[in-house]
Short mmCIF file of C-alpha atoms and ligand atoms in Angstrom, two decimals:
data_model
loop_
_atom_site.label_atom_id
_atom_site.label_comp_id
_atom_site.label_asym_id
_atom_site.label_seq_id
_atom_site.Cartn_x
_atom_site.Cartn_y
_atom_site.Cartn_z
CA UNK A 267 16.71 19.27 -7.40
CA UNK A 268 16.54 14.86 -6.11
CA UNK A 269 18.40 12.31 -8.85
CA UNK A 270 17.51 9.24 -9.80
CA UNK A 271 19.91 6.63 -8.34
CA UNK A 272 21.31 3.60 -11.21
CA UNK A 273 23.96 0.98 -10.44
CA UNK A 274 24.36 3.36 -6.89
CA UNK A 275 25.38 6.52 -8.50
CA UNK A 276 23.35 9.41 -9.58
CA UNK A 277 21.21 9.28 -13.23
CA UNK A 278 22.02 12.34 -15.12
CA UNK A 279 18.97 14.84 -15.90
CA UNK A 280 17.72 14.60 -19.39
CA UNK A 281 14.25 16.21 -18.97
CA UNK A 282 11.90 16.82 -15.54
CA UNK A 283 8.50 17.60 -14.51
CA UNK A 284 6.73 19.63 -11.83
CA UNK A 285 5.98 18.21 -8.49
CA UNK A 286 2.77 20.33 -6.76
CA UNK A 287 2.58 21.72 -2.99
CA UNK A 288 -0.47 19.95 -2.53
CA UNK A 289 -0.51 22.26 0.16
CA UNK A 290 -0.26 25.29 -1.50
CA UNK A 291 -1.14 24.65 -5.49
CA UNK A 292 2.89 25.72 -5.90
CA UNK A 293 5.41 24.08 -7.53
CA UNK A 294 7.69 22.78 -4.89
CA UNK A 295 10.12 20.77 -7.45
CA UNK A 296 11.81 19.77 -10.29
CA UNK A 297 11.44 15.84 -10.83
CA UNK A 298 13.59 13.24 -13.38
CA UNK A 299 11.71 12.31 -16.06
CA UNK A 300 13.91 8.92 -17.19
CA UNK A 301 14.76 7.82 -20.38
CA UNK A 302 13.88 4.34 -22.28
CA UNK A 303 17.46 4.91 -22.15
CA UNK A 304 18.18 5.51 -18.19
CA UNK A 305 15.31 2.40 -17.85
CA UNK A 306 17.43 -0.04 -19.73
CA UNK A 307 20.38 0.71 -17.51
CA UNK A 308 18.45 0.48 -14.06
CA UNK A 309 17.29 -2.69 -15.42
CA UNK A 310 20.92 -3.68 -16.75
CA UNK A 311 22.92 -2.57 -13.58
CA UNK A 312 20.04 -4.89 -11.82
CA UNK A 313 20.87 -7.84 -13.67
CA UNK A 314 24.40 -7.37 -12.96
CA UNK A 315 23.95 -6.86 -9.12
CA UNK A 316 21.86 -9.64 -8.71
CA UNK A 317 24.84 -12.18 -9.42
CA UNK A 318 26.46 -11.51 -6.36
CA UNK A 319 23.66 -10.16 -4.01
CA UNK A 320 21.86 -13.73 -4.88
CA UNK A 321 24.78 -16.46 -3.20
CA UNK A 322 25.31 -13.75 0.47
CA UNK A 323 21.76 -14.18 2.92
CA UNK A 324 24.51 -13.30 5.31
CA UNK A 325 25.34 -10.00 3.55
CA UNK A 326 21.66 -9.27 2.80
CA UNK A 327 20.39 -9.85 6.14
CA UNK A 328 23.36 -7.33 7.30
CA UNK A 329 22.38 -4.88 4.80
CA UNK A 330 18.58 -4.69 5.76
CA UNK A 331 19.77 -4.06 9.39
CA UNK A 332 21.54 -1.54 8.32
CA UNK A 333 18.61 -0.41 5.48
CA UNK A 334 16.70 -0.62 8.78
CA UNK A 335 19.29 1.76 10.60
CA UNK A 336 19.55 4.42 7.83
CA UNK A 337 15.75 4.85 6.98
CA UNK A 338 15.18 5.58 10.70
CA UNK A 339 17.75 8.06 10.49
CA UNK A 340 15.91 9.44 7.74
CA UNK A 341 12.51 9.40 8.98
CA UNK A 342 12.21 13.25 9.49
CA UNK A 343 14.02 14.23 6.60
CA UNK A 344 11.77 11.96 4.98
CA UNK A 345 8.86 13.44 6.50
CA UNK A 346 9.80 17.08 5.51
CA UNK A 347 9.29 16.20 1.91
CA UNK A 348 6.85 13.99 1.86
CA UNK A 349 4.32 17.26 3.74
CA UNK A 350 5.72 18.74 0.27
CA UNK A 351 4.26 16.98 -2.14
CA UNK A 352 2.23 14.90 -0.43
CA UNK A 353 0.30 17.31 2.41
CA UNK A 354 0.57 14.84 5.16
CA UNK A 355 1.34 16.01 8.35
CA UNK A 356 5.08 16.06 9.38
CA UNK A 357 4.28 12.91 12.33
CA UNK A 358 2.01 10.63 10.03
CA UNK A 359 4.76 11.23 7.44
CA UNK A 360 7.10 10.13 10.55
CA UNK A 361 5.10 7.02 10.62
CA UNK A 362 6.40 5.67 7.01
CA UNK A 363 9.69 5.84 7.87
CA UNK A 364 8.82 3.59 11.05
CA UNK A 365 7.45 1.36 8.76
CA UNK A 366 10.36 1.20 6.69
CA UNK A 367 12.86 0.35 9.53
CA UNK A 368 10.04 -1.85 10.68
CA UNK A 369 9.82 -3.97 7.86
CA UNK A 370 13.43 -4.60 7.16
CA UNK A 371 14.34 -5.27 11.43
CA UNK A 372 11.58 -7.83 10.84
CA UNK A 373 12.67 -9.51 7.61
CA UNK A 374 16.36 -9.11 8.52
CA UNK A 375 15.50 -11.02 11.80
CA UNK A 376 13.15 -13.59 9.80
CA UNK A 377 14.52 -16.71 10.40
CA UNK A 378 13.23 -19.82 7.58
CA UNK A 379 13.32 -22.86 8.75
CA UNK A 380 14.87 -25.90 6.05
CA UNK A 381 11.83 -27.11 4.23
CA UNK A 382 12.37 -30.94 3.75
CA UNK A 383 10.14 -33.12 2.68
CA UNK A 384 11.69 -36.33 2.86
CA UNK A 385 15.42 -37.41 4.59
CA UNK A 386 15.90 -41.39 5.50
CA UNK A 387 17.97 -43.53 3.39
CA UNK A 388 16.42 -43.30 0.13
CA UNK A 389 16.74 -39.59 -0.44
CA UNK A 390 16.36 -36.01 1.18
CA UNK A 391 14.61 -34.20 -0.65
CA UNK A 392 13.64 -30.38 0.31
CA UNK A 393 12.29 -27.69 -0.97
CA UNK A 394 14.47 -24.27 -1.87
CA UNK A 395 12.85 -20.54 -2.44
CA UNK A 396 15.12 -19.76 -4.89
CA UNK A 397 15.26 -15.73 -5.64
CA UNK A 398 13.29 -14.29 -9.02
CA UNK A 399 16.00 -12.38 -10.47
CA UNK A 400 15.10 -8.72 -11.44
CA UNK A 401 12.19 -6.66 -9.98
CA UNK A 402 9.67 -4.18 -11.19
CA UNK A 403 8.28 -2.05 -8.34
CA UNK A 404 5.68 0.33 -9.12
CA UNK A 405 4.01 2.59 -6.05
CA UNK A 406 1.28 4.63 -5.63
CA UNK A 407 1.46 8.33 -4.04
CA UNK A 408 -0.46 7.86 -0.76
CA UNK A 409 2.01 6.42 1.58
CA UNK A 410 5.25 6.50 -1.15
CA UNK A 411 7.96 5.51 1.87
CA UNK A 412 5.53 3.21 3.70
CA UNK A 413 4.31 0.78 0.77
CA UNK A 414 8.44 0.97 -1.32
CA UNK A 415 9.25 -0.53 1.47
CA UNK A 416 6.53 -3.99 1.85
CA UNK A 417 8.19 -4.40 -1.68
CA UNK A 418 11.73 -3.58 -1.00
CA UNK A 419 11.99 -5.28 2.11
CA UNK A 420 10.85 -9.07 1.49
CA UNK A 421 12.29 -8.50 -2.10
CA UNK A 422 15.88 -7.61 -1.45
CA UNK A 423 15.56 -11.01 1.83
CA UNK A 424 14.86 -13.67 -1.25
CA UNK A 425 17.75 -12.38 -3.27
CA UNK A 426 16.24 -9.74 -5.44
CA UNK A 427 17.25 -6.55 -7.26
CA UNK A 428 14.73 -3.92 -7.72
CA UNK A 429 14.14 -1.49 -9.80
CA UNK A 430 11.86 0.74 -8.50
CA UNK A 431 9.67 3.60 -10.06
CA UNK A 432 7.41 5.61 -7.85
CA UNK A 433 4.50 7.93 -8.89
CA UNK A 434 4.64 10.84 -10.53
CA UNK A 435 2.97 12.73 -8.24
CA UNK A 436 5.08 11.86 -5.59
CA UNK A 437 8.50 11.15 -6.39
CA UNK A 438 10.59 13.37 -4.38
CA UNK A 439 11.19 11.46 -1.39
CA UNK A 440 11.36 8.05 -3.24
CA UNK A 441 14.32 9.49 -5.05
CA UNK A 442 16.12 11.07 -1.77
CA UNK A 443 15.30 7.70 0.31
CA UNK A 444 17.63 5.90 -3.13
CA UNK A 445 19.74 8.89 -2.18
CA UNK A 446 20.69 8.19 1.99
CA UNK A 447 21.17 4.33 1.06
CA UNK A 448 23.59 4.75 -1.62
CA UNK A 449 26.40 3.93 0.73
CA UNK A 450 24.87 1.12 2.21
CA UNK A 451 23.80 -1.38 -0.30
CA UNK A 452 26.06 -2.70 -3.47
CA UNK A 453 25.66 -0.77 -6.93
CA UNK A 454 22.69 -1.56 -8.76
CA UNK A 455 21.07 -4.05 -6.24
CA UNK A 456 17.69 -0.88 -5.29
CA UNK A 457 17.53 1.59 -8.50
CA UNK A 458 15.23 4.13 -9.15
CA UNK A 459 13.15 5.41 -11.83
CA UNK A 460 10.55 8.34 -11.69
CA UNK A 461 8.61 9.69 -14.68
CA UNK A 462 5.08 9.36 -15.73
CA UNK A 463 2.77 6.39 -16.21
CA UNK A 464 4.31 6.05 -20.00
CA UNK A 465 7.84 5.32 -17.83
CA UNK A 466 5.98 2.83 -15.60
CA UNK A 467 4.15 0.83 -18.66
CA UNK A 468 8.76 -0.11 -19.33
CA UNK A 469 9.17 -0.76 -16.44
CA UNK A 470 6.41 -3.28 -16.07
CA UNK A 471 6.41 -4.39 -20.01
CA UNK A 472 10.37 -4.67 -19.85
CA UNK A 473 11.13 -8.83 -20.56
CA UNK A 474 14.48 -8.50 -17.94
CA UNK A 475 12.68 -8.27 -14.35
CA UNK A 476 10.92 -12.17 -13.33
CA UNK A 477 8.09 -10.04 -11.25
CA UNK A 478 6.04 -6.58 -10.88
CA UNK A 479 5.06 -5.74 -8.21
CA UNK A 480 2.48 -3.35 -7.72
CA UNK A 481 0.10 -1.23 -6.00
CA UNK A 482 -2.26 1.37 -6.76
CA UNK A 483 -5.33 1.69 -8.91
CA UNK A 484 -7.26 -0.88 -10.33
CA UNK A 485 -7.35 0.02 -14.22
CA UNK A 486 -3.72 0.57 -13.71
CA UNK A 487 -3.16 -3.02 -12.01
CA UNK A 488 -5.04 -4.66 -15.12
CA UNK A 489 -2.19 -2.94 -17.46
CA UNK A 490 0.45 -4.29 -15.46
CA UNK A 491 -0.73 -7.72 -15.43
CA UNK A 492 -1.70 -7.75 -19.29
CA UNK A 493 2.29 -6.21 -19.63
CA UNK A 494 3.17 -9.35 -17.81
CA UNK A 495 1.39 -12.19 -19.44
CA UNK A 496 3.77 -12.54 -22.04
CA UNK A 497 6.65 -13.10 -20.47
CA UNK A 498 4.91 -14.63 -17.18
CA UNK A 499 6.03 -12.61 -15.33
CA UNK A 500 4.88 -13.20 -11.27
CA UNK A 501 3.03 -10.57 -10.34
CA UNK A 502 1.99 -9.14 -7.26
CA UNK A 503 -1.10 -6.55 -7.25
CA UNK A 504 -2.00 -4.62 -3.78
CA UNK A 505 -5.56 -2.57 -5.47
CA UNK A 506 -8.24 -1.17 -4.39
CA UNK A 507 -10.63 -1.42 -1.52
CA UNK A 508 -13.98 -0.49 -0.14
CA UNK A 509 -13.63 -1.78 2.88
CA UNK A 510 -17.04 -2.36 4.73
CA UNK A 511 -17.11 -1.85 9.00
CA UNK A 512 -20.35 -3.66 10.44
CA UNK A 513 -21.09 -1.93 13.62
CA UNK A 514 -23.68 -4.82 15.98
CA UNK A 515 -25.93 -3.22 18.60
CA UNK A 516 -24.25 -4.25 20.92
CA UNK A 517 -21.22 -1.95 20.31
CA UNK A 518 -19.87 0.63 23.15
CA UNK A 519 -20.34 4.37 20.75
CA UNK A 520 -18.67 6.87 22.69
CA UNK A 521 -16.10 4.31 23.84
CA UNK A 522 -15.52 3.12 19.76
CA UNK A 523 -16.55 6.28 17.41
CA UNK A 524 -13.12 8.26 18.12
CA UNK A 525 -11.28 5.18 16.86
CA UNK A 526 -13.82 4.25 14.41
CA UNK A 527 -13.35 7.24 12.68
CA UNK A 528 -9.43 7.62 12.72
CA UNK A 529 -9.90 4.09 10.83
CA UNK A 530 -11.53 5.91 8.35
CA UNK A 531 -10.19 9.50 8.28
CA UNK A 532 -6.09 8.38 8.80
CA UNK A 533 -4.28 10.35 6.14
CA UNK A 534 -7.25 12.24 4.67
CA UNK A 535 -8.60 8.85 3.78
CA UNK A 536 -6.10 8.12 1.39
CA UNK A 537 -5.51 4.21 2.08
CA UNK A 538 -6.23 0.70 0.41
CA UNK A 539 -7.44 -0.79 3.62
CA UNK A 540 -9.58 1.80 5.91
CA UNK A 541 -12.87 2.30 6.08
CA UNK A 542 -14.47 3.54 2.91
CA UNK A 543 -18.65 3.00 4.52
CA UNK A 544 -20.57 2.29 7.77
CA UNK A 545 -23.68 -0.56 8.72
CA UNK A 546 -24.65 0.55 11.92
CA UNK A 547 -27.64 -1.18 13.62
CA UNK A 548 -30.47 0.79 14.23
CA UNK A 549 -30.20 1.09 18.12
CA UNK A 550 -27.49 3.05 17.70
CA UNK A 551 -26.80 4.72 14.50
CA UNK A 552 -28.17 7.59 15.63
CA UNK A 553 -25.62 7.55 18.16
CA UNK A 554 -23.07 7.04 16.26
CA UNK A 555 -23.77 9.20 13.76
CA UNK A 556 -23.81 11.71 15.95
CA UNK A 557 -20.52 10.58 17.98
CA UNK A 558 -18.70 10.64 14.56
CA UNK A 559 -19.91 14.04 13.29
CA UNK A 560 -18.54 15.37 16.47
CA UNK A 561 -14.94 13.74 15.83
CA UNK A 562 -15.03 15.51 12.51
CA UNK A 563 -16.09 18.99 13.54
CA UNK A 564 -13.46 18.85 16.20
CA UNK A 565 -10.28 17.72 13.39
CA UNK A 566 -7.95 20.11 12.91
CA UNK A 567 -7.45 20.76 9.31
CA UNK A 568 -4.63 22.47 7.35
CA UNK A 569 -0.56 23.60 6.78
CA UNK A 570 0.90 19.77 6.80
CA UNK A 571 3.86 21.30 8.54
CA UNK A 572 2.15 22.94 11.24
CA UNK A 573 2.83 20.03 14.93
CA UNK A 574 -1.11 20.89 15.54
CA UNK A 575 -2.32 19.40 12.50
CA UNK A 576 -4.05 16.21 12.54
CA UNK A 577 -5.46 15.84 8.70
CA UNK A 578 -3.59 17.79 5.94
CA UNK A 579 -3.91 18.46 2.30
CA UNK A 580 -5.60 16.06 -0.04
CA UNK A 581 -2.36 14.48 -2.02
CA UNK A 582 -3.47 15.67 -5.86
CA UNK A 583 -5.85 17.80 -7.80
CA UNK A 584 -7.62 14.79 -9.48
CA UNK A 585 -8.11 12.83 -5.95
CA UNK A 586 -9.35 16.31 -4.85
CA UNK A 587 -11.93 16.53 -7.72
CA UNK A 588 -13.06 13.52 -7.13
CA UNK A 589 -13.93 13.19 -3.80
CA UNK A 590 -15.19 16.60 -4.16
CA UNK A 591 -17.37 15.02 -6.94
CA UNK A 592 -18.90 12.27 -5.41
CA UNK A 593 -19.64 13.96 -2.29
CA UNK A 594 -21.35 16.72 -4.80
CA UNK A 595 -23.44 13.55 -6.12
CA UNK A 596 -24.09 12.39 -2.36
CA UNK A 597 -25.93 15.38 -1.56
CA UNK A 598 -27.75 15.75 -5.21
CA UNK A 599 -29.25 12.41 -4.33
CA UNK A 600 -30.22 13.26 -1.25
CA UNK A 601 -28.15 12.61 0.88
CA UNK A 602 -26.74 15.02 4.22
CA UNK A 603 -23.72 15.96 4.90
CA UNK A 604 -24.21 15.63 9.02
CA UNK A 605 -20.24 17.13 9.36
CA UNK A 606 -18.32 18.75 6.80
CA UNK A 607 -19.63 18.21 2.87
CA UNK A 608 -17.44 20.48 0.62
CA UNK A 609 -13.54 21.65 0.14
CA UNK A 610 -11.97 24.08 2.84
CA UNK A 611 -11.33 27.44 1.14
CA UNK A 612 -7.76 28.60 -0.04
CA UNK A 613 -5.59 28.00 -2.79
CA UNK A 614 -4.08 24.23 -1.19
CA UNK A 615 -6.11 20.57 -1.87
CA UNK A 616 -8.14 20.98 2.03
CA UNK A 617 -11.25 19.48 2.30
CA UNK A 618 -13.41 18.90 5.43
CA UNK A 619 -14.29 15.87 7.00
CA UNK A 620 -17.68 15.19 5.94
CA UNK A 621 -19.37 12.05 7.38
CA UNK A 622 -22.93 11.70 4.95
CA UNK A 623 -26.46 9.80 6.13
CA UNK A 624 -29.09 9.72 3.87
CA UNK A 625 -27.29 7.32 1.42
CA UNK A 626 -27.98 3.87 0.59
CA UNK A 627 -26.20 1.12 -1.75
CA UNK A 628 -26.62 1.63 -5.32
CA UNK A 629 -25.46 5.81 -4.51
CA UNK A 630 -21.45 6.04 -6.18
CA UNK A 631 -20.20 7.52 -2.83
CA UNK A 632 -20.46 4.04 -1.86
CA UNK A 633 -20.48 1.79 -4.38
CA UNK A 634 -16.62 3.91 -5.83
CA UNK A 635 -13.58 3.88 -3.82
CA UNK A 636 -13.54 7.33 -2.88
CA UNK A 637 -10.11 7.91 -1.08
CA UNK A 638 -10.62 10.48 0.28
CA UNK A 639 -12.44 12.22 3.69
CA UNK A 640 -16.25 11.66 3.32
CA UNK A 641 -17.74 8.68 4.81
CA UNK A 642 -21.05 7.15 4.74
CA UNK A 643 -22.89 5.85 7.38
CA UNK A 644 -26.04 3.26 6.48
CA UNK A 645 -28.09 2.00 8.94
CA UNK A 646 -29.24 -2.08 8.65
CA UNK A 647 -31.73 -4.11 11.17
CA UNK A 648 -30.65 -7.53 9.63
CA UNK A 649 -26.85 -8.71 10.74
CA UNK A 650 -27.22 -11.37 8.04
CA UNK A 651 -28.23 -8.15 4.85
CA UNK A 652 -25.60 -6.80 6.64
CA UNK A 653 -23.31 -8.88 5.75
CA UNK A 654 -24.78 -9.12 2.12
CA UNK A 655 -24.11 -5.62 1.18
CA UNK A 656 -21.10 -4.91 3.31
CA UNK A 657 -19.54 -8.18 0.02
CA UNK A 658 -21.82 -6.39 -2.77
CA UNK A 659 -18.93 -5.10 -4.54
CA UNK A 660 -16.37 -6.44 -6.75
CA UNK A 661 -13.28 -5.28 -3.90
CA UNK A 662 -12.38 -7.29 -0.81
CA UNK A 663 -9.63 -6.21 0.82
CA UNK A 664 -10.60 -5.33 4.31
CA UNK A 665 -13.40 -5.75 6.36
CA UNK A 666 -14.11 -5.13 10.33
CA UNK A 667 -16.92 -5.96 12.98
CA UNK A 668 -17.19 -4.05 15.92
CA UNK A 669 -19.05 -5.67 18.34
CA UNK A 670 -18.90 -5.34 22.82
CA UNK A 671 -18.63 -9.64 22.26
CA UNK A 672 -15.50 -10.69 20.34
CA UNK A 673 -16.77 -14.64 19.46
CA UNK A 674 -20.24 -11.95 18.27
CA UNK A 675 -17.91 -9.89 16.51
CA UNK A 676 -15.67 -12.99 14.95
CA UNK A 677 -18.69 -15.15 14.43
CA UNK A 678 -19.77 -12.13 11.34
CA UNK A 679 -16.03 -11.48 10.24
CA UNK A 680 -15.53 -15.02 8.77
CA UNK A 681 -18.51 -14.17 6.74
CA UNK A 682 -17.19 -10.88 4.97
CA UNK A 683 -15.27 -11.59 1.70
CA UNK A 684 -11.73 -9.76 2.67
CA UNK A 685 -8.25 -10.62 2.69
CA UNK A 686 -8.29 -9.44 6.15
CA UNK A 687 -10.80 -8.97 8.68
CA UNK A 688 -10.76 -7.19 11.43
CA UNK A 689 -12.86 -7.13 15.10
CA UNK A 690 -13.06 -3.88 16.84
CA UNK A 691 -10.25 -1.86 14.60
CA UNK A 692 -9.49 -2.13 11.23
CA UNK A 693 -6.78 -1.28 8.98
CA UNK A 694 -4.17 -2.49 11.50
CA UNK A 695 -0.76 -4.08 9.47
CA UNK A 696 2.35 -5.38 11.03
CA UNK A 697 4.71 -7.13 8.88
CA UNK A 698 4.13 -10.62 10.40
CA UNK A 699 0.88 -10.89 8.63
CA UNK A 700 0.19 -10.93 5.42
CA UNK A 701 -2.30 -8.70 3.20
CA UNK A 702 -3.64 -9.12 0.09
CA UNK A 703 -6.73 -8.43 -0.79
CA UNK A 704 -9.73 -10.93 -2.91
CA UNK A 705 -11.53 -9.98 -5.51
CA UNK A 706 -10.55 -6.54 -7.85
CA UNK A 707 -8.49 -5.76 -3.86
CA UNK A 708 -4.90 -7.82 -5.71
CA UNK A 709 -3.04 -10.61 -6.45
CA UNK A 710 -1.07 -12.47 -4.30
CA UNK A 711 -0.07 -11.18 -0.53
CA UNK A 712 2.81 -8.56 0.93
CA UNK A 713 4.65 -8.75 4.46
CA UNK A 714 5.09 -11.85 6.55
CA UNK A 715 6.92 -14.98 5.05
CA UNK A 716 4.37 -15.06 2.43
CA UNK A 717 5.65 -11.69 0.97
CA UNK A 718 9.28 -13.21 1.28
CA UNK A 719 7.10 -16.02 -0.90
CA UNK A 720 5.83 -13.94 -3.42
CA UNK A 721 9.86 -12.64 -3.91
CA UNK A 722 11.11 -16.36 -4.72
CA UNK A 723 10.18 -19.67 -6.95
CA UNK A 724 10.26 -23.26 -5.99
CA UNK A 725 13.03 -25.80 -6.30
CA UNK A 726 12.74 -28.85 -5.38
CA UNK A 727 15.85 -30.43 -4.85
CA UNK A 728 16.19 -34.70 -4.78
CA UNK A 729 19.19 -35.89 -3.27
CA UNK A 730 18.96 -39.76 -4.97
CA UNK A 731 20.66 -42.84 -1.78
CA UNK A 732 18.99 -45.62 -3.71
CA UNK A 733 19.22 -46.68 -7.10
CA UNK A 734 19.00 -44.65 -10.24
CA UNK A 735 16.03 -44.41 -12.23
CA UNK A 736 12.48 -42.85 -11.59
CA UNK A 737 11.70 -42.97 -7.82
CA UNK A 738 8.49 -44.33 -6.37
CA UNK A 739 6.44 -42.29 -4.49
P1 NAD B 73 -1.93 4.84 -9.64
O1 NAD B 73 -2.25 3.85 -10.75
O2 NAD B 73 -2.36 5.95 -10.53
O3 NAD B 73 -0.82 4.80 -10.18
C1 NAD B 73 0.35 4.26 -9.55
C2 NAD B 73 1.40 3.73 -9.94
O4 NAD B 73 1.13 2.48 -10.56
C3 NAD B 73 2.28 4.97 -10.33
O5 NAD B 73 3.29 4.97 -9.91
C4 NAD B 73 1.77 5.40 -11.77
O6 NAD B 73 2.74 6.00 -12.71
C5 NAD B 73 1.74 3.73 -12.19
N1 NAD B 73 0.37 3.54 -13.80
C6 NAD B 73 -0.52 4.10 -13.48
N2 NAD B 73 -0.31 2.94 -14.89
C7 NAD B 73 0.20 2.65 -15.59
C8 NAD B 73 0.55 1.20 -16.05
N3 NAD B 73 -0.05 1.08 -17.42
N4 NAD B 73 1.79 0.94 -15.64
C9 NAD B 73 2.37 0.80 -15.38
N5 NAD B 73 2.75 1.48 -14.23
C10 NAD B 73 1.84 2.31 -14.22
O7 NAD B 73 -2.50 4.73 -8.72
P2 NAD B 73 -2.47 5.33 -8.02
O8 NAD B 73 -3.75 6.99 -7.90
O9 NAD B 73 -1.55 6.57 -7.48
O10 NAD B 73 -2.96 5.28 -5.83
C11 NAD B 73 -4.48 4.95 -5.78
C12 NAD B 73 -4.43 4.05 -6.23
O11 NAD B 73 -3.97 2.72 -4.92
C13 NAD B 73 -5.87 3.80 -5.10
O12 NAD B 73 -7.13 2.68 -5.82
C14 NAD B 73 -5.78 2.39 -3.83
O13 NAD B 73 -6.73 1.76 -3.26
C15 NAD B 73 -4.34 2.00 -4.75
N6 NAD B 73 -3.92 1.42 -3.40
C16 NAD B 73 -3.74 0.12 -3.53
C17 NAD B 73 -2.95 0.22 -1.86
C18 NAD B 73 -3.17 -1.99 -1.17
O14 NAD B 73 -2.02 -2.20 -0.98
N7 NAD B 73 -4.24 -2.92 -1.78
C19 NAD B 73 -2.03 0.62 -1.12
C20 NAD B 73 -2.55 1.83 -1.06
C21 NAD B 73 -2.89 2.85 -2.80
#
């Protein structure tokens, strides 16, 4: 059984919970359920470690380079765990390790210019970025390793230490990751405690952390924000999305259909910034539906450990039931499944890639975040109306416009209410570009220098060379 890491060592296991394999429906293994005392111990270890870690930037940069190498080496092992606990194919699990190593390398190499506001005979005034202290990080089940590194890499580079709690559905990969990294990090810099939502509440509401960095649902994000408020903890919230893709009438359907399909069905649709609804111009609508359905029908769904599998199982039973319910609801309200439309037979949580037509705004599958392999495709006749419909949501994570003319696409993309807007792609993330959501999709951003700054407080250092006393502007 994997162990929790507290202060650089394996923590004792007092209680445990089952982790299911969603591809077989059987128990994969057990994971430790942290006690409240263990959360306290992890926080105390992180607080002690902060004192040395905060002052040694060269060490932090070297360590991140070492972490990148360790994660690269561990990628096959982590991918094998992710196949078991999350149901994702091995190559897809491998991309999470790649994200981990790329993000660590990026933050190790990021040069931060000195920010001097004034430097003259009267004074030197500069802006310093101070680490916050201990950071509580809480992650979801859909991309446990990749999303953890969106937090670990910038937080540690900035000089913070961390207590990380993974999802109870997929704790094993994160627990194993911390075991692997024990030797590469000073004790207490990265602690991992596992358990259910209650452990998440202890972590978020604990008096020690100065920040909570959360990725997950809107509902839990609100609870985290509330828990952080009395202590004025900083928060970064990466929450849900209901990303639209608008396809203009000049799109070459044959050229884009397969790429568009995978921007919706990557990871079985279980990622925040994937295409969740398509608005296609009427002249290309029928061809697009046919092309998407053709791709959907030939996707190989099955055993995540089989190298030829393209889509594995859905990761959790509640998620599987939610997707099933939303598709059933759509079909009962006039929708047609031109591909898929139902779960696949067997004990695993497999669902046929589903393309839905005959749906309209207002239907649950269009208005809610389905977070699964079922895509509604809607026609439009008027571009301005498509933009209005795309924006008519409480979410604002990503959005895309697809066009034969990049500038025409960009002009429409500017009018979309989303943290990231793409033209002729979607869900393309990189370590140097800020990523975050508008409206209910979140607070703050991750990645790039902006993501690093989110793990700091600003301090102004003013060296006065003139007369003592309050200075004039
Ligand atoms: P979830 O909110 O149920 O759980 C996420 C984590 O929060 C888990 O570790 C859970 O134990 C913990 N948690 C739950 N309630 C808590 C509370 N009150 N206080 C503290 N911690 C608590 O989300 P999930 O089902 O694991 O993930 C799916 C959701 O995550 C989707 O809505 C998806 O859009 C979102 N997501 C967002 C991004 C992004 O970057 N914007 C990325 C991936 C997933």
